[in-house]
Coordinates of C-alpha atoms in Angstrom, one line a residue:
X1335 CA 124.9 79.5 126.3
X1336 CA 122.1 79.1 123.8
X1337 CA 120.5 75.7 123.2
X1338 CA 119.1 75.0 119.8
X1339 CA 117.2 72.1 118.3
X1340 CA 119.8 70.4 116.1
X1341 CA 120.7 67.3 114.2
X1342 CA 120.2 63.7 115.1
X1343 CA 122.2 62.5 118.1
X1344 CA 123.8 59.2 118.8
X1345 CA 122.4 56.4 120.9
X1346 CA 122.5 56.9 124.6
X1347 CA 122.6 54.2 127.2
X1348 CA 121.6 56.0 130.4
X1349 CA 118.3 57.7 130.8
X1350 CA 116.6 59.9 133.4
X1351 CA 112.9 59.0 133.7
X1352 CA 110.4 61.8 134.1
X1353 CA 109.1 61.2 137.6
X1354 CA 105.6 62.1 138.8
X1355 CA 106.0 65.2 140.9
X1356 CA 104.8 68.8 141.0
X1357 CA 101.9 68.3 138.7
X1358 CA 103.4 65.5 136.5
X1359 CA 101.6 62.2 136.3
X1360 CA 102.6 59.0 134.7
X1361 CA 100.0 57.3 132.5
X1362 CA 100.5 54.2 130.4
X1363 CA 104.3 54.6 130.7
X1364 CA 104.2 58.2 129.4
X1365 CA 103.7 61.6 130.9
X1366 CA 100.5 63.5 130.7
X1367 CA 100.3 67.2 131.5
X1368 CA 97.2 69.4 131.9
X1369 CA 97.0 71.5 128.7
X1370 CA 99.8 69.5 127.1
X1371 CA 99.7 69.0 123.3
X1372 CA 100.8 66.5 120.7
X1373 CA 104.1 64.5 120.2
X1374 CA 106.8 65.2 117.6
X1375 CA 110.3 65.9 116.6
X1376 CA 112.6 66.0 113.7
X1377 CA 111.5 64.8 110.3
X1378 CA 113.2 62.4 108.0
X1379 CA 113.8 62.5 104.3
X1380 CA 110.4 63.2 103.0
X1381 CA 106.7 62.7 103.3
X1382 CA 104.2 59.9 102.5
X1383 CA 100.9 61.5 101.8
X1384 CA 97.6 61.0 103.6
X1385 CA 97.7 61.2 107.3
X1386 CA 96.5 58.3 109.5
X1387 CA 96.4 58.9 113.2
X1388 CA 97.2 55.9 115.4
X1389 CA 94.4 55.2 117.9
X1390 CA 94.7 53.8 121.4
X1391 CA 96.2 50.4 121.6
X1392 CA 98.6 48.8 119.2
X1393 CA 96.9 49.8 115.9
X1394 CA 98.3 49.3 112.4
X1395 CA 99.0 52.4 110.4
X1396 CA 98.4 52.1 106.7
X1397 CA 100.4 53.7 103.9
X1398 CA 98.6 56.7 102.6
X1399 CA 98.5 55.3 99.1
X1400 CA 96.7 52.1 100.2
X1401 CA 93.8 53.7 102.0
X1402 CA 91.3 51.2 100.9
X1403 CA 88.9 53.1 98.6
X1404 CA 86.9 50.9 96.2
X1405 CA 88.6 52.0 93.0
X1406 CA 92.0 51.3 94.5
X1407 CA 91.0 47.9 95.7
X1408 CA 89.8 47.0 92.2
X1409 CA 93.2 48.2 90.9
X1410 CA 94.9 46.0 93.5
X1411 CA 92.8 43.0 92.4
X1412 CA 93.8 43.7 88.8
X1413 CA 97.4 43.9 89.8
X1414 CA 97.2 40.5 91.4
X1415 CA 95.7 39.1 88.2
X1416 CA 98.4 40.8 86.1
X1417 CA 101.2 39.5 88.2
X1418 CA 99.8 36.0 88.0
X1419 CA 99.8 36.2 84.2
X1420 CA 103.4 37.4 84.3
X1421 CA 104.4 34.3 86.2
X1422 CA 104.6 36.0 89.6
X1423 CA 105.1 33.2 92.2
X1424 CA 102.2 32.6 94.6
X1425 CA 102.6 34.1 98.0
X1426 CA 101.5 33.0 101.5
X1427 CA 99.8 36.4 102.0
X1428 CA 97.0 38.1 100.2
X1429 CA 95.9 41.7 99.6
X1430 CA 93.0 42.4 101.8
X1431 CA 90.9 45.5 103.0
X1432 CA 91.1 46.0 106.7
X1433 CA 88.5 48.8 107.0
X1434 CA 89.8 52.0 108.4
X1435 CA 93.3 50.6 108.4
X1436 CA 93.1 50.4 104.6
X1437 CA 94.6 47.8 102.4
X1438 CA 97.1 45.4 103.9
X1439 CA 98.4 41.9 103.7
X1440 CA 96.5 39.0 105.4
X1441 CA 98.1 35.7 106.3
X1442 CA 97.1 33.0 103.8
X1443 CA 98.0 30.3 106.3
X1444 CA 99.2 30.0 109.9
X1445 CA 102.6 31.4 110.4
X1446 CA 105.2 30.8 113.1
X1447 CA 107.8 33.3 114.3
X1448 CA 110.6 33.5 111.7
X1449 CA 108.8 32.0 108.8
X1450 CA 109.0 33.7 105.4
X1451 CA 105.7 35.3 104.3
X1452 CA 107.0 37.0 101.1
X1453 CA 109.6 36.1 98.6
X1454 CA 109.5 38.3 95.5
X1455 CA 112.0 37.6 92.7
X1456 CA 114.1 40.7 91.9
X1457 CA 112.9 40.8 88.3
X1458 CA 109.5 41.9 89.6
X1459 CA 111.0 44.9 91.3
X1460 CA 112.1 48.3 90.0
X1461 CA 115.5 49.6 91.1
X1462 CA 118.2 51.9 90.0
X1463 CA 119.5 49.1 87.7
X1464 CA 116.2 49.5 85.7
X1465 CA 116.7 53.2 85.6
X1466 CA 120.3 52.8 84.3
X1467 CA 119.1 50.5 81.6
X1468 CA 116.0 52.6 80.7
X1469 CA 116.2 53.9 77.1
X1470 CA 114.8 57.3 78.0
X1471 CA 115.4 58.3 81.6
X1472 CA 118.9 56.8 82.0
X1473 CA 120.6 60.0 80.7
X1474 CA 118.8 62.6 82.9
X1475 CA 119.0 60.2 85.9
X1476 CA 122.8 59.7 85.6
X1477 CA 124.5 60.4 88.9
X1478 CA 121.4 61.6 90.7
X1479 CA 120.8 58.7 93.1
X1480 CA 118.1 56.1 93.4
X1481 CA 115.2 58.3 94.5
X1482 CA 115.6 60.9 91.7
X1483 CA 116.2 58.1 89.2
X1484 CA 113.0 56.2 90.3
X1485 CA 111.1 59.6 90.2
X1486 CA 112.1 60.1 86.5
X1487 CA 111.2 56.5 85.8
X1488 CA 107.8 57.0 87.3
X1489 CA 107.2 60.2 85.4
X1490 CA 108.0 58.6 82.1
X1491 CA 106.0 55.4 82.7
X1492 CA 103.0 57.5 83.8
X1493 CA 103.3 59.5 80.6
X1494 CA 103.0 56.3 78.6
X1495 CA 99.6 55.4 80.2
X1496 CA 98.3 52.0 79.2
X1497 CA 101.3 51.5 76.9
X1498 CA 103.6 51.2 80.0
X1499 CA 104.5 47.6 80.8
X1500 CA 104.0 48.6 84.5
X1501 CA 100.6 50.2 84.0
X1502 CA 98.7 47.6 86.1
X1503 CA 101.1 48.4 89.0
X1504 CA 101.1 52.1 88.5
X1505 CA 97.3 52.1 88.6
X1506 CA 97.5 51.2 92.3
X1507 CA 99.3 54.5 93.0
X1508 CA 97.2 57.6 93.9
X1509 CA 97.6 60.6 91.7
X1510 CA 99.5 62.4 94.4
X1511 CA 100.2 62.5 98.2
X1512 CA 99.8 65.1 100.9
X1513 CA 103.5 65.4 101.7
X1514 CA 104.4 68.7 103.2
X1515 CA 106.8 69.1 100.3
X1516 CA 103.7 69.6 98.1
X1517 CA 102.1 72.2 100.4
X1518 CA 102.2 75.9 99.5
X1519 CA 104.6 78.0 101.4
X1520 CA 101.7 79.6 103.3
X1521 CA 100.4 76.1 104.4
X1522 CA 103.9 75.1 105.5
X1523 CA 104.3 78.2 107.6
X1524 CA 100.8 78.1 109.1
X1525 CA 100.7 74.4 110.0
X1526 CA 104.3 73.9 111.0
X1527 CA 105.2 77.2 112.6
X1528 CA 107.4 76.8 115.7
X1529 CA 108.2 73.2 114.8
X1530 CA 111.7 72.2 113.9
X1531 CA 110.0 70.4 111.0
X1532 CA 109.3 73.6 109.2
X1533 CA 112.9 74.6 108.4
X1534 CA 113.7 71.1 107.1
X1535 CA 110.5 71.0 104.9
X1536 CA 111.5 74.4 103.5
X1537 CA 115.1 73.3 102.8
X1538 CA 114.0 70.1 101.2
X1539 CA 111.4 71.9 99.1
X1540 CA 114.0 74.3 97.8
X1541 CA 116.4 71.4 97.1
X1542 CA 113.8 69.6 95.2
X1543 CA 113.0 72.7 93.1
X1544 CA 116.7 73.1 92.5
X1545 CA 117.0 69.5 91.3
X1546 CA 114.2 70.2 88.8
X1547 CA 116.0 73.2 87.5
X1548 CA 119.0 71.0 86.8
X1549 CA 116.8 68.6 84.8
X1550 CA 115.0 71.2 82.7
X1551 CA 117.6 71.2 79.9
X1552 CA 116.9 67.5 79.3
X1553 CA 113.2 68.1 79.3
X1554 CA 113.3 71.2 77.1
X1555 CA 115.6 69.5 74.6
X1556 CA 112.9 67.0 73.6
X1557 CA 109.4 68.1 74.5
X1558 CA 107.9 65.3 72.5
X1559 CA 109.6 62.7 74.7
X1560 CA 109.2 64.8 77.8
X1561 CA 105.8 66.6 77.4
X1562 CA 105.3 69.5 79.9
X1563 CA 102.0 67.9 81.1
X1564 CA 104.0 65.0 82.6
X1565 CA 107.3 66.7 83.3
X1566 CA 106.3 69.9 84.9
X1567 CA 107.6 71.0 88.4
X1568 CA 104.3 69.9 89.9
X1569 CA 104.5 66.5 88.2
X1570 CA 108.1 66.1 89.4
X1571 CA 107.2 66.9 93.0
X1572 CA 104.2 64.6 92.9
X1573 CA 106.3 61.7 91.5
X1574 CA 109.1 62.3 94.0
X1575 CA 106.7 62.2 96.9
X1576 CA 105.1 59.1 95.5
X1577 CA 108.5 57.3 95.2
X1578 CA 109.2 58.2 98.8
X1579 CA 105.8 56.8 99.7
X1580 CA 106.2 53.5 98.0
X1581 CA 109.9 52.7 97.6
X1582 CA 111.4 50.3 100.1
X1583 CA 115.0 50.6 101.3
X1584 CA 116.7 47.2 101.2
X1585 CA 119.7 47.3 103.5
X1586 CA 121.3 44.1 102.2
X1587 CA 121.4 45.5 98.7
X1588 CA 121.9 49.1 99.8
X1589 CA 119.2 50.5 97.4
X1590 CA 115.7 51.7 97.1
X1591 CA 113.2 49.5 95.2
X1592 CA 109.5 49.5 94.1
X1593 CA 108.3 46.1 95.2
X1594 CA 104.7 45.1 94.3
X1595 CA 102.9 43.3 97.2
X1596 CA 105.6 44.2 99.8
X1597 CA 104.5 47.9 99.7
X1598 CA 101.1 46.9 101.0
X1599 CA 102.6 45.9 104.4
X1600 CA 101.4 48.2 107.2
X1601 CA 103.3 49.5 110.1
X1602 CA 102.8 48.5 113.7
X1603 CA 104.7 50.1 116.6
X1604 CA 105.7 46.9 118.4
X1605 CA 106.7 45.0 115.2
X1606 CA 110.4 44.1 114.5
X1607 CA 110.0 42.5 111.1
X1608 CA 111.5 44.2 108.1
X1609 CA 111.6 43.7 104.3
X1610 CA 115.0 43.1 102.9
X1611 CA 116.9 41.5 99.9
X1612 CA 118.3 38.0 100.0
X1613 CA 121.4 37.4 98.0
X1614 CA 120.9 33.7 98.2
X1615 CA 117.4 33.8 96.9
X1616 CA 117.9 36.8 94.6
X1617 CA 114.6 38.0 95.9
X1618 CA 113.0 40.5 98.2
X1619 CA 112.0 38.6 101.4
X1620 CA 109.9 39.2 104.5
X1621 CA 110.0 37.1 107.6
X1622 CA 107.4 37.5 110.3
X1623 CA 108.5 38.3 113.9
X1624 CA 105.5 36.5 115.6
X1625 CA 102.9 33.9 115.0
X1626 CA 99.9 34.7 112.8
X1627 CA 96.7 32.8 112.2
X1628 CA 95.2 32.6 108.7
X1629 CA 93.3 35.7 107.9
X1630 CA 95.1 38.0 110.4
X1631 CA 96.9 41.1 109.1
X1632 CA 100.6 40.7 108.8
X1633 CA 102.7 43.7 109.9
X1634 CA 106.1 45.2 109.3
X1635 CA 108.0 48.1 111.0
X1636 CA 108.8 51.3 109.1
X1637 CA 111.6 51.8 111.6
X1638 CA 111.8 51.7 115.4
X1639 CA 114.2 54.6 116.0
X1640 CA 112.0 57.3 114.5
X1641 CA 110.0 60.2 115.9
X1642 CA 106.4 60.9 114.9
X1643 CA 107.7 63.9 112.9
X1644 CA 109.9 61.6 111.0
X1645 CA 107.0 59.2 110.3
X1646 CA 104.8 62.2 109.4
X1647 CA 107.1 63.6 106.7
X1648 CA 108.2 60.2 105.4
X1649 CA 104.9 58.2 105.6
X1650 CA 102.1 60.7 106.3
X1651 CA 101.0 59.4 109.7
X1652 CA 101.7 59.8 113.4
X1653 CA 101.6 56.9 115.8
X1654 CA 100.3 57.3 119.3
X1655 CA 102.2 54.2 120.3
X1656 CA 105.6 55.4 119.1
X1657 CA 107.8 55.2 122.2
X1658 CA 110.7 56.8 120.2
X1659 CA 108.8 60.1 119.5
X1660 CA 111.3 62.8 120.4
X1661 CA 112.7 66.3 119.9
X1662 CA 116.4 67.0 119.9
X1663 CA 118.1 69.6 122.0
X1664 CA 121.6 70.8 120.9
X1665 CA 123.9 72.1 123.6
X1666 CA 127.5 73.2 123.7
X1667 CA 130.3 74.8 125.7
X1668 CA 130.4 78.5 126.4
X1669 CA 132.4 80.4 123.8
X1670 CA 135.4 82.2 125.5
X1671 CA 135.2 80.1 128.7
X1672 CA 138.6 80.2 130.4
X1673 CA 138.3 76.4 131.1
X1674 CA 137.1 75.5 127.5
X1675 CA 140.2 73.6 126.6
X1676 CA 140.0 71.4 129.7
X1677 CA 136.3 70.9 129.2
X1678 CA 136.8 69.8 125.6
X1679 CA 139.3 67.2 126.7
X1680 CA 136.8 65.8 129.2
X1681 CA 134.1 65.7 126.5
X1682 CA 136.4 64.0 124.0
X1683 CA 137.3 61.3 126.6
X1684 CA 133.6 60.5 126.9
X1685 CA 133.1 60.6 123.1
X1686 CA 131.1 63.9 123.1
X1687 CA 131.4 66.9 120.8
X1688 CA 130.6 70.6 121.2
X1689 CA 127.9 71.2 120.2
X1690 CA 126.2 67.9 121.0
X1691 CA 122.6 66.8 120.3
X1692 CA 120.4 65.0 122.9
X1693 CA 116.9 63.5 122.4
X1694 CA 114.0 64.5 124.6
X1695 CA 111.3 61.8 124.9
X1696 CA 107.9 62.1 126.7
X1697 CA 109.0 59.8 129.5
X1698 CA 112.8 60.1 129.6
X1699 CA 115.9 61.9 128.5
X1700 CA 119.7 61.0 128.6
X1701 CA 121.4 61.4 131.9
X1702 CA 124.3 62.8 129.9
X1703 CA 122.3 65.9 129.0
X1704 CA 122.3 67.2 132.5
X1705 CA 126.0 66.1 133.1
X1706 CA 127.0 67.9 129.9
X1707 CA 125.2 71.1 130.9
X1708 CA 126.7 70.9 134.4
X1709 CA 130.2 70.7 132.9
X1710 CA 129.5 73.5 130.4
X1711 CA 128.6 76.0 133.2
X1712 CA 131.1 74.8 135.8
X1713 CA 133.8 77.3 136.9
X1714 CA 135.6 75.4 139.6
X1715 CA 138.2 73.0 138.2
X1716 CA 138.3 71.2 141.5
X1717 CA 134.9 69.7 140.7
X1718 CA 136.0 68.2 137.4
X1719 CA 136.7 64.9 139.1
X1720 CA 133.0 64.6 139.9
X1721 CA 132.0 64.6 136.3
X1722 CA 130.7 61.1 135.4
X1723 CA 128.5 60.9 132.3
X1724 CA 127.0 57.6 133.3
X1725 CA 125.6 58.9 136.6
X1726 CA 123.3 61.7 137.6
X1727 CA 125.5 63.6 140.1
X1728 CA 124.9 67.1 141.2
X1729 CA 128.1 69.1 141.4
X1730 CA 126.9 72.0 143.6
X1731 CA 123.7 73.8 144.2
X1732 CA 124.5 77.0 142.3
X1733 CA 125.6 75.0 139.3
X1734 CA 122.5 72.9 139.3
X1735 CA 120.1 75.8 139.5
X1736 CA 121.9 77.6 136.7
X1737 CA 121.6 74.5 134.5
X1738 CA 117.9 74.0 135.2
X1739 CA 117.2 77.7 134.6
X1740 CA 119.0 77.6 131.3
X1741 CA 117.1 74.6 130.1
X1742 CA 113.8 76.0 131.3
X1743 CA 114.5 79.2 129.5
X1744 CA 115.2 77.3 126.3
X1745 CA 112.0 75.4 126.6
X1746 CA 110.1 78.6 127.2
X1747 CA 111.8 80.2 124.2
X1748 CA 110.8 77.2 122.0
X1749 CA 107.2 77.2 123.3
X1750 CA 106.8 80.9 122.5
X1751 CA 107.3 80.1 118.8
X1752 CA 104.1 78.1 118.9
X1753 CA 101.3 80.7 118.7
X1754 CA 98.0 80.3 120.5
X1755 CA 96.8 77.9 123.2
X1756 CA 95.3 74.4 123.2
X1757 CA 91.9 75.7 122.3
X1758 CA 93.3 77.5 119.2
X1759 CA 95.0 74.3 118.1
X1760 CA 91.9 72.2 118.5
X1761 CA 90.0 74.9 116.5
X1762 CA 92.6 74.7 113.8
X1763 CA 92.3 71.0 113.6
X1764 CA 88.5 71.2 113.2
X1765 CA 88.5 74.0 110.7
X1766 CA 91.0 72.6 108.2
X1767 CA 90.4 69.8 105.7
X1768 CA 90.7 66.6 107.7
X1769 CA 93.5 65.0 105.8
X1770 CA 95.5 68.3 105.9
X1771 CA 94.7 69.4 109.4
X1772 CA 96.1 66.3 111.0
X1773 CA 99.6 67.3 109.9
X1774 CA 99.3 69.9 112.7
X1775 CA 99.7 67.0 115.1
X1776 CA 103.5 67.3 114.5
X1777 CA 103.1 71.0 115.4
X1778 CA 101.2 70.1 118.5
X1779 CA 103.7 67.4 119.4
X1780 CA 106.6 69.7 119.7
X1781 CA 104.6 71.8 122.2
X1782 CA 103.8 68.7 124.2
X1783 CA 107.4 67.5 124.4
X1784 CA 108.8 70.9 125.3
X1785 CA 106.0 71.4 127.9
X1786 CA 106.7 68.1 129.5
X1787 CA 110.4 68.7 129.7
X1788 CA 109.9 72.2 131.0
X1789 CA 107.6 71.0 133.8
X1790 CA 110.0 68.3 134.7
X1791 CA 112.8 70.8 135.0
X1792 CA 110.5 73.0 137.1
X1793 CA 109.7 70.2 139.4
X1794 CA 113.4 69.3 139.8
X1795 CA 114.2 73.0 140.6
X1796 CA 111.6 73.2 143.4
X1797 CA 112.5 69.7 144.8
X1798 CA 116.2 70.6 145.4
X1799 CA 117.0 71.1 149.0

């Protein structure tokens, strides 16, 4: 049976910790391996520009577009003044530079857990409703979803320059991002080779280019309204990556929105505070999840169930403190197995499919993965009664060795796709432009996770009686 990295799996409740044995050592709740590399996994929708690497400790990670350079900080100050003139209500947080962490929001007063730090009326946001009502982009945006609609809105408003009502806000946006969607095919192949991220980046790049081809008839029909300078493929990709960088998903309203001020909130791994829409207030609100003193940076979470690869593609950073960093392993029953029907029934009773995806973390993996694999290779129906997905039960020694060898073989196969050794990867990081080279951390991360899991399986193999 072949195991392949596949789609996102469901939430598992039982986990096998990676124990310290046969060369594995636990450090800070994770696993360190001599010659191990990176962290990583499957990416999300898209990327968010400039990479920021989380340092040791619980460090904030800034959005790429709010990196804190002097020109951008001036633009943010001008945005605050413009919003004030527009009647924007005063907030209990303020835009502040936090050095290497970039621009963020500082508490304007002391906060207690659960207090509202932001309340932004909906008329100061840009959503799909604004796109539908837009006199120019509503037609090409029809039926294309929030993100494409907002992309077209941004392209048009950018083309208007200072004549755009939103110009003071748009000035806070960088010209582009460093999303992998904007890389050349050669850069994608070189920096992501071996990683499951590569295929998805390539697929999404192709889909984005296909979307642009569908829009070309609108642009070509009226080149005065849609000048090529502002509506080229490059401009479309740039605007799309920017929307992904800045737009916030509001679950209560089930839509994406551009929200001034709120998009300056930075991510922190241990934070559980999220931006959302309040029907009662008809505003975008943000409540803190802890106490803050005046002047301290206020944080949000960009999502707690996401891998570093997901963060990398969606936001342009990797977070060393991300306990949810993972790769996914897809396993299934053996085609043509004489016991396949019975095995499928057992899987269905436990709400499993064939194939089924399981996440691999640096310090744990689901107990169900080994149980699933044991069942898939089992040829003695008398042992079916011993299958319990909530417990780690070895069925027999031969079956256990076969399962471990298959999983180790899959890990070795995946590792072989990553060319070069650790020294080669370090050299690559040093030789590339810094903001681009750090994307290779997702490349390194896949190696590290596969290496850790492989060594764990190896230690289990030799520890069996």
